[in-house]
Short mmCIF file of C-alpha atoms in Angstrom, two decimals:
data_model
loop_
_atom_site.label_atom_id
_atom_site.label_comp_id
_atom_site.label_asym_id
_atom_site.label_seq_id
_atom_site.Cartn_x
_atom_site.Cartn_y
_atom_site.Cartn_z
CA MET A 1 -9.78 39.18 0.15
CA ALA A 2 -7.64 36.17 1.06
CA ASP A 3 -10.73 34.11 1.94
CA ARG A 4 -12.65 34.81 -1.27
CA GLY A 5 -13.88 31.56 -2.79
CA LYS A 6 -13.77 29.69 0.51
CA ILE A 7 -16.49 27.90 2.45
CA LEU A 8 -16.92 28.27 6.22
CA PHE A 9 -18.63 25.48 8.16
CA ALA A 10 -19.79 26.49 11.64
CA THR A 11 -21.65 24.57 14.33
CA VAL A 12 -24.50 26.42 16.04
CA GLY A 13 -25.19 25.73 19.72
CA THR A 14 -27.70 27.06 22.24
CA GLY A 15 -25.57 29.70 23.98
CA ASN A 16 -27.16 31.26 27.05
CA ILE A 17 -30.89 31.48 26.44
CA GLU A 18 -31.09 34.55 28.70
CA ASP A 19 -28.55 36.42 26.58
CA LEU A 20 -28.53 34.76 23.17
CA GLU A 21 -27.11 37.80 21.40
CA LYS A 22 -23.89 38.03 23.43
CA THR A 23 -23.28 34.32 24.04
CA LEU A 24 -24.04 32.96 20.58
CA LEU A 25 -24.90 35.41 17.84
CA ILE A 26 -22.10 37.96 18.33
CA PRO A 27 -19.28 35.34 18.45
CA LEU A 28 -20.64 33.57 15.37
CA LYS A 29 -21.03 36.86 13.51
CA LYS A 30 -17.40 37.73 14.30
CA SER A 31 -16.25 34.44 12.81
CA ILE A 32 -18.43 34.86 9.74
CA LEU A 33 -17.33 38.46 9.18
CA LYS A 34 -13.65 37.52 9.42
CA GLY A 35 -13.19 36.60 5.80
CA GLU A 36 -15.03 36.78 2.51
CA TRP A 37 -16.85 33.57 1.73
CA GLN A 38 -18.51 32.09 -1.28
CA GLU A 39 -20.71 30.27 1.22
CA VAL A 40 -21.22 30.03 4.97
CA VAL A 41 -22.74 26.71 6.03
CA LEU A 42 -24.38 26.81 9.46
CA LEU A 43 -24.72 23.43 11.18
CA PRO A 44 -27.40 23.72 13.88
CA SER A 45 -29.39 21.06 15.68
CA GLN A 46 -33.17 20.92 15.39
CA GLU A 47 -33.25 22.89 18.64
CA THR A 48 -30.90 25.65 17.48
CA ALA A 49 -32.18 26.00 13.91
CA ARG A 50 -34.08 29.15 14.93
CA SER A 51 -30.85 30.79 16.14
CA ALA A 52 -29.21 29.95 12.83
CA GLN A 53 -32.16 31.54 11.05
CA LEU A 54 -31.64 34.75 13.06
CA LEU A 55 -28.04 34.91 11.80
CA HIS A 56 -29.19 34.24 8.27
CA ASP A 57 -31.75 37.04 8.42
CA GLU A 58 -29.35 39.53 10.00
CA LEU A 59 -26.45 38.96 7.62
CA GLN A 60 -28.39 39.42 4.39
CA GLY A 61 -25.34 40.32 2.31
CA ILE A 62 -23.56 37.05 3.04
CA PRO A 63 -24.45 33.76 1.29
CA ILE A 64 -25.54 31.75 4.34
CA VAL A 65 -27.21 28.35 4.09
CA MET A 66 -28.40 26.11 6.90
CA GLU A 67 -27.84 22.35 7.10
CA PRO A 68 -29.53 21.33 10.39
CA LEU A 69 -29.20 17.88 11.89
CA PRO A 70 -32.09 15.83 10.49
CA GLY A 71 -33.26 14.32 13.77
CA SER A 72 -34.24 15.72 17.14
CA GLY A 73 -31.70 14.93 19.85
CA GLN A 74 -28.95 14.00 17.39
CA GLU A 75 -26.78 16.83 18.72
CA ASN A 76 -25.73 14.46 21.52
CA ASP A 77 -25.04 11.51 19.20
CA ALA A 78 -21.50 12.01 17.88
CA ASP A 79 -21.82 9.22 15.30
CA LYS A 80 -25.04 10.45 13.69
CA THR A 81 -23.81 14.03 13.87
CA TYR A 82 -20.58 13.02 12.14
CA ALA A 83 -22.54 11.25 9.39
CA HIS A 84 -24.53 14.42 8.70
CA PHE A 85 -21.52 16.77 8.74
CA GLU A 86 -19.52 14.38 6.57
CA LYS A 87 -22.34 14.31 4.01
CA VAL A 88 -22.58 18.11 3.96
CA ILE A 89 -18.83 18.53 3.40
CA ALA A 90 -18.74 15.77 0.76
CA GLY A 91 -21.51 17.53 -1.15
CA ARG A 92 -19.51 20.75 -1.36
CA ILE A 93 -16.43 18.88 -2.53
CA ALA A 94 -18.47 17.09 -5.19
CA ALA A 95 -19.81 20.46 -6.31
CA GLY A 96 -16.28 21.64 -7.04
CA THR A 97 -14.80 23.27 -3.94
CA PRO A 98 -11.58 21.52 -2.86
CA PRO A 99 -10.96 20.90 0.85
CA GLU A 100 -8.06 23.35 0.92
CA ARG A 101 -10.63 26.11 0.29
CA MET A 102 -12.60 25.21 3.41
CA VAL A 103 -12.47 26.21 7.10
CA ALA A 104 -14.32 24.52 9.96
CA ASP A 105 -15.39 26.49 13.08
CA PHE A 106 -16.33 24.06 15.86
CA THR A 107 -16.76 26.63 18.67
CA ARG A 108 -20.50 26.50 19.27
CA GLY A 109 -22.67 23.42 19.71
CA THR A 110 -22.59 20.37 21.93
CA LYS A 111 -19.34 18.51 22.57
CA ALA A 112 -20.60 15.80 20.23
CA MET A 113 -21.17 18.38 17.47
CA SER A 114 -17.72 19.92 17.92
CA ALA A 115 -16.02 16.51 17.88
CA ALA A 116 -18.04 15.43 14.84
CA LEU A 117 -17.09 18.50 12.82
CA VAL A 118 -13.40 18.10 13.63
CA LEU A 119 -13.54 14.42 12.61
CA ALA A 120 -15.41 15.16 9.38
CA ALA A 121 -12.99 17.97 8.54
CA SER A 122 -10.06 15.67 9.22
CA ARG A 123 -11.46 12.96 6.99
CA TYR A 124 -11.57 15.31 4.03
CA ASP A 125 -8.24 16.97 4.77
CA ILE A 126 -9.69 20.41 5.53
CA PRO A 127 -6.43 22.15 6.44
CA ARG A 128 -7.66 24.78 8.93
CA LEU A 129 -9.90 24.79 11.99
CA ARG A 130 -11.35 27.72 13.94
CA TYR A 131 -12.15 28.11 17.60
CA ILE A 132 -13.28 31.30 19.36
CA VAL A 133 -11.45 31.95 22.63
CA GLY A 134 -11.68 34.76 25.20
CA GLN A 135 -12.48 35.56 28.81
CA ARG A 136 -15.24 33.38 30.21
CA GLY A 137 -17.98 34.56 32.53
CA LYS A 138 -19.69 32.74 35.39
CA THR A 139 -21.80 30.70 32.97
CA GLY A 140 -18.72 29.42 31.14
CA ASN A 141 -19.45 31.37 27.96
CA VAL A 142 -16.94 33.77 26.42
CA ILE A 143 -17.66 37.33 27.53
CA ALA A 144 -18.86 39.51 24.66
CA GLY A 145 -16.13 41.85 23.44
CA THR A 146 -13.26 39.55 24.49
CA GLU A 147 -13.65 37.11 21.61
CA ASP A 148 -10.53 36.15 19.69
CA ILE A 149 -10.84 33.95 16.63
CA HIS A 150 -8.09 31.35 16.82
CA GLU A 151 -7.39 29.60 13.52
CA PHE A 152 -4.88 26.79 13.35
CA PRO A 153 -3.63 24.20 10.86
CA THR A 154 -4.26 20.46 11.14
CA ARG A 155 -0.81 19.31 10.10
CA ILE A 156 -0.30 16.98 13.07
CA SER A 157 -3.62 15.15 12.74
CA SER A 158 -3.38 15.15 8.94
CA GLY A 159 0.16 13.80 9.07
CA HIS A 160 -0.79 11.05 11.50
CA ARG A 161 -3.78 10.13 9.35
CA LEU A 162 -1.51 9.75 6.32
CA LEU A 163 0.86 7.62 8.38
CA ASP A 164 -2.02 5.39 9.49
CA GLN A 165 -3.17 4.98 5.89
CA ALA A 166 0.36 4.18 4.77
CA LEU A 167 0.81 1.62 7.55
CA LEU A 168 -2.37 -0.21 6.54
CA VAL A 169 -1.39 -0.25 2.87
CA MET A 170 2.17 -1.34 3.73
CA LYS A 171 0.90 -4.31 5.72
CA LYS A 172 -1.25 -5.33 2.75
CA GLY A 173 1.86 -5.45 0.56
CA ASN A 174 1.10 -2.48 -1.70
CA PHE A 175 4.51 -0.96 -1.08
CA ALA A 176 4.56 1.38 -4.09
CA ALA A 177 1.31 3.03 -2.96
CA VAL A 178 2.99 4.08 0.29
CA LEU A 179 5.27 6.36 -1.73
CA ASP A 180 2.16 8.11 -3.06
CA ILE A 181 0.51 8.39 0.37
CA LEU A 182 3.39 9.59 2.53
CA PRO A 183 4.66 13.13 1.92
CA ASP A 184 8.17 13.62 0.63
CA VAL A 185 9.57 15.60 3.54
CA SER A 186 12.85 16.46 1.86
CA GLY A 187 13.75 19.88 0.50
CA PRO A 188 11.10 22.63 0.56
CA MET A 189 8.51 20.33 2.19
CA ALA A 190 10.67 19.76 5.27
CA GLY A 191 9.13 22.59 7.29
CA VAL A 192 5.50 21.80 6.45
CA TRP A 193 5.13 18.74 8.68
CA PRO A 194 5.84 18.25 12.41
CA ASP A 195 9.12 16.57 13.37
CA ASP A 196 7.56 13.22 14.33
CA VAL A 197 5.69 13.03 11.01
CA GLN A 198 8.88 13.91 9.13
CA LYS A 199 10.96 11.24 10.87
CA LEU A 200 8.42 8.47 10.40
CA SER A 201 7.71 9.51 6.80
CA ARG A 202 11.42 9.29 5.98
CA PHE A 203 11.61 5.78 7.36
CA GLY A 204 8.28 4.73 5.82
CA ARG A 205 9.20 5.95 2.35
CA ALA A 206 12.65 4.36 2.50
CA ALA A 207 11.25 1.03 3.72
CA ALA A 208 8.50 1.12 1.08
CA ALA A 209 11.03 1.80 -1.68
CA PHE A 210 13.14 -1.16 -0.52
CA TYR A 211 10.25 -3.62 -0.30
CA ALA A 212 8.74 -2.36 -3.57
CA ALA A 213 12.01 -3.02 -5.40
CA TRP A 214 12.34 -6.47 -3.83
CA ASP A 215 8.70 -7.31 -4.58
CA ARG A 216 9.01 -6.36 -8.27
CA LEU A 217 12.14 -8.57 -8.52
CA ASP A 218 14.50 -5.62 -8.97
CA TYR A 219 17.12 -7.21 -6.76
CA ALA A 220 19.90 -4.83 -7.79
CA GLU A 221 17.85 -1.80 -6.72
CA ALA A 222 16.76 -3.48 -3.48
CA GLY A 223 20.38 -4.30 -2.67
CA LYS A 224 21.42 -0.74 -3.45
CA LEU A 225 18.76 0.71 -1.13
CA LEU A 226 19.77 -1.74 1.57
CA GLY A 227 23.41 -0.84 1.14
CA GLY A 228 22.63 2.84 1.57
CA GLY A 229 21.00 2.13 4.91
CA LEU A 230 17.43 2.84 5.94
CA PRO A 231 16.69 5.73 8.32
CA GLU A 232 16.09 4.86 11.96
CA CYS A 233 12.54 3.72 12.70
CA PRO A 234 11.06 6.01 15.40
CA ASP A 235 7.78 4.12 15.93
CA LYS A 236 7.13 0.61 17.29
CA GLY A 237 4.16 0.19 14.97
CA TRP A 238 6.56 0.31 12.01
CA GLU A 239 9.39 -1.76 13.47
CA CYS A 240 8.25 -4.88 11.60
CA PHE A 241 9.47 -3.20 8.39
CA VAL A 242 13.05 -2.90 9.61
CA PRO A 243 14.85 -5.60 7.58
CA GLY A 244 16.31 -8.24 9.88
CA THR A 245 19.70 -9.87 9.52
CA ASP A 246 18.32 -12.85 7.58
CA VAL A 247 16.40 -10.60 5.20
CA CYS A 248 19.47 -8.45 4.54
CA LYS A 249 21.55 -11.54 3.85
CA HIS A 250 18.88 -12.95 1.53
CA VAL A 251 18.45 -9.75 -0.50
CA ARG A 252 22.20 -9.22 -0.77
CA ARG A 253 22.51 -12.73 -2.22
CA LEU A 254 19.78 -11.93 -4.71
CA ALA A 255 21.61 -8.75 -5.71
CA GLU A 256 24.86 -10.59 -6.49
CA THR A 257 25.94 -10.78 -10.14
CA LYS A 258 25.96 -14.12 -11.92
CA PRO A 259 29.13 -16.16 -11.27
CA ASP A 260 31.39 -16.99 -14.19
CA LEU A 261 31.64 -20.73 -13.55
CA ASN A 262 28.60 -22.93 -14.19
CA GLU A 263 29.14 -24.96 -11.02
CA GLU A 264 28.98 -21.77 -8.92
CA CYS A 265 25.71 -20.71 -10.56
CA ALA A 266 23.60 -23.44 -8.96
CA ASP A 267 23.16 -21.69 -5.59
CA TRP A 268 22.83 -18.32 -7.32
CA VAL A 269 19.84 -19.69 -9.27
CA ARG A 270 18.38 -21.56 -6.29
CA VAL A 271 18.01 -18.44 -4.15
CA ARG A 272 16.09 -16.85 -7.03
CA ALA A 273 13.79 -19.84 -7.31
CA VAL A 274 13.08 -19.66 -3.58
CA ASP A 275 12.39 -15.94 -3.71
CA LEU A 276 10.15 -16.29 -6.76
CA LEU A 277 8.12 -18.96 -4.97
CA ALA A 278 7.48 -16.62 -2.04
CA ASN A 279 6.72 -13.81 -4.48
CA GLY A 280 4.19 -16.03 -6.23
CA GLU A 281 2.53 -16.86 -2.91
CA ARG A 282 1.93 -13.14 -2.44
CA ARG A 283 0.34 -13.03 -5.90
CA ILE A 284 -2.03 -15.81 -4.80
CA ARG A 285 -2.81 -13.84 -1.66
CA ASP A 286 -3.77 -10.87 -3.83
CA ARG A 287 -5.73 -13.17 -6.21
CA GLN A 288 -3.45 -12.31 -9.11
CA PHE A 289 -3.70 -15.84 -10.43
CA GLU A 290 -2.20 -15.24 -13.88
CA ASP A 291 0.95 -13.81 -12.34
CA ALA A 292 1.05 -16.69 -9.85
CA TYR A 293 0.92 -19.27 -12.66
CA LEU A 294 3.79 -17.57 -14.47
CA ARG A 295 5.91 -17.56 -11.35
CA ALA A 296 5.15 -21.21 -10.63
CA TYR A 297 6.25 -22.21 -14.13
CA ARG A 298 9.44 -20.21 -13.82
CA VAL A 299 10.25 -21.77 -10.43
CA LEU A 300 9.89 -25.24 -11.98
CA GLU A 301 12.20 -24.17 -14.79
CA LEU A 302 14.75 -22.59 -12.42
CA ILE A 303 15.06 -25.77 -10.36
CA GLY A 304 15.99 -27.67 -13.53
CA GLN A 305 18.47 -24.98 -14.54
CA ALA A 306 20.09 -25.04 -11.10
CA ARG A 307 20.52 -28.82 -11.26
CA LEU A 308 22.10 -28.57 -14.70
CA PHE A 309 24.54 -25.99 -13.34
CA MET A 310 25.51 -28.57 -10.69
CA HIS A 311 26.53 -30.83 -13.59
CA GLY A 312 28.50 -27.99 -15.17
CA LEU A 313 25.89 -27.33 -17.85
CA ASP A 314 24.05 -24.12 -18.73
CA SER A 315 20.64 -24.73 -20.33
CA GLY A 316 21.18 -21.57 -22.35
CA GLN A 317 24.64 -22.61 -23.63
CA LEU A 318 24.75 -26.41 -24.02
CA PRO A 319 27.80 -27.74 -25.89
CA PRO A 320 26.59 -30.00 -28.75
CA GLU A 321 29.50 -32.38 -28.23
CA HIS A 322 28.60 -33.18 -24.61
CA PRO A 323 27.80 -36.92 -24.36
CA ALA A 324 24.54 -36.42 -22.47
CA VAL A 325 23.39 -33.78 -24.96
CA GLN A 326 24.20 -36.10 -27.87
CA GLU A 327 22.42 -39.02 -26.19
CA LEU A 328 19.26 -37.00 -25.58
CA LYS A 329 19.30 -35.60 -29.11
CA ALA A 330 19.45 -39.13 -30.48
CA LYS A 331 16.42 -40.13 -28.40
CA LEU A 332 14.26 -37.26 -29.63
CA LYS A 333 11.55 -38.29 -32.07
CA GLU A 334 11.18 -36.51 -35.37
CA ASN A 335 8.00 -34.72 -34.32
CA GLU A 336 9.39 -33.67 -30.92
CA SER A 337 10.57 -30.16 -30.26
CA GLY A 338 14.33 -30.28 -30.04
CA PHE A 339 17.15 -28.08 -28.89
CA GLY A 340 17.38 -24.48 -29.97
CA VAL A 341 20.60 -23.38 -31.65
CA ILE A 342 22.55 -20.20 -30.94
CA ARG A 343 23.87 -19.10 -34.32
CA LYS A 344 26.80 -17.14 -32.94
CA THR A 345 28.28 -20.01 -30.89
CA GLY A 346 26.58 -23.09 -32.28
CA ASN A 347 25.63 -24.11 -28.74
CA TYR A 348 22.20 -25.49 -27.89
CA THR A 349 19.44 -24.14 -25.67
CA ALA A 350 17.03 -26.37 -23.77
CA PRO A 351 13.55 -25.31 -22.58
CA ARG A 352 12.06 -26.51 -19.29
CA GLU A 353 10.95 -30.02 -20.30
CA LEU A 354 14.05 -30.76 -22.32
CA SER A 355 16.25 -29.64 -19.41
CA ALA A 356 14.43 -32.11 -17.14
CA ARG A 357 14.94 -34.91 -19.68
CA LEU A 358 18.62 -34.01 -19.92
CA LEU A 359 18.86 -34.40 -16.14
CA LYS A 360 17.42 -37.92 -16.48
CA VAL A 361 20.10 -38.76 -19.04
CA LEU A 362 22.69 -37.46 -16.58
CA GLY A 363 21.29 -39.85 -13.95
CA ASP A 364 19.92 -37.03 -11.79
CA PRO A 365 16.72 -38.18 -10.00
CA MET A 366 15.45 -34.59 -9.95
CA GLY A 367 14.82 -34.90 -13.70
CA ALA A 368 11.99 -37.39 -13.22
CA ARG A 369 10.53 -35.34 -10.36
CA LEU A 370 10.46 -32.21 -12.50
CA LEU A 371 8.82 -34.03 -15.39
CA LYS A 372 6.13 -35.45 -13.12
CA VAL A 373 5.24 -32.05 -11.67
CA GLY A 374 5.35 -30.56 -15.17
CA GLU A 375 2.73 -33.05 -16.37
CA GLY A 376 0.16 -31.35 -14.16
CA ASP A 377 -2.61 -29.10 -15.43
CA PHE A 378 -0.86 -25.97 -14.20
CA VAL A 379 1.55 -25.99 -17.17
CA LYS A 380 -1.42 -26.18 -19.54
CA ALA A 381 -3.18 -23.44 -17.58
CA ARG A 382 -0.07 -21.27 -17.82
CA ASN A 383 0.16 -21.81 -21.58
CA ARG A 384 -3.53 -20.95 -22.05
CA SER A 385 -3.17 -17.77 -20.02
CA LEU A 386 -3.76 -14.43 -21.72
CA LEU A 387 -0.22 -13.53 -20.64
CA ILE A 388 1.30 -16.40 -22.67
CA HIS A 389 -0.57 -17.97 -25.62
CA GLY A 390 -4.25 -17.73 -24.72
CA PHE A 391 -6.92 -15.08 -25.04
CA SER A 392 -8.49 -15.06 -21.57
CA ALA A 393 -7.60 -15.30 -17.91
CA THR A 394 -7.56 -18.58 -16.05
CA ARG A 395 -10.89 -18.94 -14.32
CA MET A 396 -10.64 -20.05 -10.72
CA SER A 397 -13.29 -20.17 -8.02
CA SER A 398 -10.65 -20.49 -5.29
CA ASP A 399 -6.89 -20.53 -4.83
CA GLU A 400 -6.81 -24.14 -3.60
CA GLU A 401 -5.45 -25.56 -6.86
CA LEU A 402 -2.65 -23.02 -7.06
CA ARG A 403 -1.68 -23.56 -3.44
CA LYS A 404 -1.30 -27.29 -4.11
CA ILE A 405 1.03 -26.50 -7.01
CA TYR A 406 3.08 -24.17 -4.84
CA ALA A 407 3.27 -26.84 -2.12
CA GLU A 408 4.70 -29.28 -4.69
CA LEU A 409 7.24 -26.72 -5.82
CA GLU A 410 8.22 -26.01 -2.22
CA ASN A 411 8.85 -29.73 -1.68
CA LEU A 412 11.08 -29.78 -4.77
CA LEU A 413 13.08 -26.81 -3.48
CA LEU A 414 13.51 -28.39 -0.06
CA GLU A 415 14.57 -31.65 -1.69
CA ASP A 416 17.00 -29.85 -3.97
CA SER A 417 18.86 -27.81 -1.33
CA ALA A 418 19.45 -27.95 2.42
CA GLU A 419 19.55 -24.14 2.50
CA ALA A 420 16.13 -23.72 0.91
CA ALA A 421 14.18 -23.77 4.20
CA SER A 422 16.04 -20.84 5.77
CA ALA A 423 16.06 -18.90 2.48
CA LEU A 424 12.31 -19.44 2.10
CA GLU A 425 11.68 -18.15 5.61
CA ALA A 426 13.55 -14.95 4.77
CA ALA A 427 11.77 -14.60 1.42
CA ARG A 428 8.36 -15.02 3.04
CA SER A 429 9.06 -12.25 5.53
CA ALA A 430 7.92 -9.73 2.90
CA ASP A 431 4.33 -10.92 3.45
CA PHE A 432 3.31 -8.71 6.36
CA SER A 433 -0.36 -9.68 6.10
CA ALA A 434 0.64 -13.25 6.98
CA LYS A 435 2.51 -11.94 10.03
CA GLU A 436 -0.62 -10.09 11.14
CA GLY A 437 -2.60 -13.30 10.89
CA ARG A 438 -0.14 -15.09 13.16
CA ASN A 439 -0.19 -12.37 15.83
#
C-alpha cells in the first residue's frame, strides 16, 4: 500500500532472445509487482516494443502504458534517449504527479538507455532508483529465481546537483537565491544528506548570507556574520568565496558606527562611497540601470559630504553662523533653492549641489569638480527615473553611458583619497562573474 499513487518508469531491453521469459519478462514483472502503482510506464526501444506489449497483455490488472523510443536505433544514442525519457517524465509531472511519487528502474535496456533514465530522473529530482541484482549465468543475465530488487535513494547525486546549481548562481551574484537552493542541514535535516553535502552546504549558506548582506548594503549584518566566523570551506571550487584579509578589513570598516567628530567622519563616508560605486557596477552588470543611476547619484553626493567633513562641517547639520555658510547664503538668488532648516536645532541642511558650492566657497577644488560632473545628463536621468520623480524607466540600448559616469566617479574617488584604490579593489571582489572572466 505504501506505493499507491506512485509511477514506476522502467526501461525494457532485449534480454536473451532464446529465453525471453526468464531473462527479461520475469525480472520486470517482479519489479512491477513490488508495489501498487497508479501507472507503470514501460520505456522500450523500437526493437523491444513487442516485449513490452507482452508484459502489458499479461498484467491486465495493472495500468501499464508504453512510451517507446520514437526512432529505430536510438537505444544506443544516450542523448536522444535522454531527450525522450525526459519528455515522458516531464509530462507526468505536468499532469500532477510530483517527482517524489516516482521511481525509476533502469535495470533492462542498453547502457545508453540505463544512463539516460538515471540522468532524466536526476534532473527532475526523482528520489529513488531501482536496479535488479542477483546471480548471473554464463550469458551475463541474472538467473531466474535469484532476482533481488535493490532500491536506493539519490541523495548524493541530488545533493551534488544542488551544490552545482548554487555554485553557478553564487558566481552570478544572486547570493540570496543560494539560501533557497542549498538545503538547511541543521537540526532534523542533518541526517538526510551525506557528510560532504552537509559540510559544503554549511559553508555555502554561510558565505551566501554574508555576501547577500554586504550586497544589500546591510553592513552591520555582514560584519556580524563575519565576526561569527564562516565554516571551513571543504571544496576548492568554492574557495573563491572565502573572504580574504582585505575583504574582511573592508567590511569591518563598513560596519563601524559613525564617529562623533566631523573630522573623523570623512574616511568613514569615503569607504561607503567606494563600496557603493562597486555595488553600482554590479547593478550595471545585471542591467538594473535604475538602481545603478541611484547609486551613482549617491556616490557623487557622498564625495561632497566627505569633503565637508574634512572641513569640520556636516551637510546635515550646518551651523548658520559659519562664515562660509553665510557667504554662500548671501550669493543665492531669490529663485534658487536654498538651505533646508532643522526646526529643532536651527541648523541648515545642504543637498548635493549646494554642498558642492559650499566647498567652492571654502576654497576646496573638489567643489568645482563635483559641480561639473553633476551637470551631466545622468543627474537628469536619475531625477526622471520612476524610482525618483518620473513615471517610467530610463531607456538604454547599452550600458556604455552608465559606465562612463562610473569611470568619472571612480576618478573623483581616486583624486579624493589615496586609500580609495585599495578599498575599491576589496569592494569589487564581490563580483565573482568578473573574476571568472579574468580566469
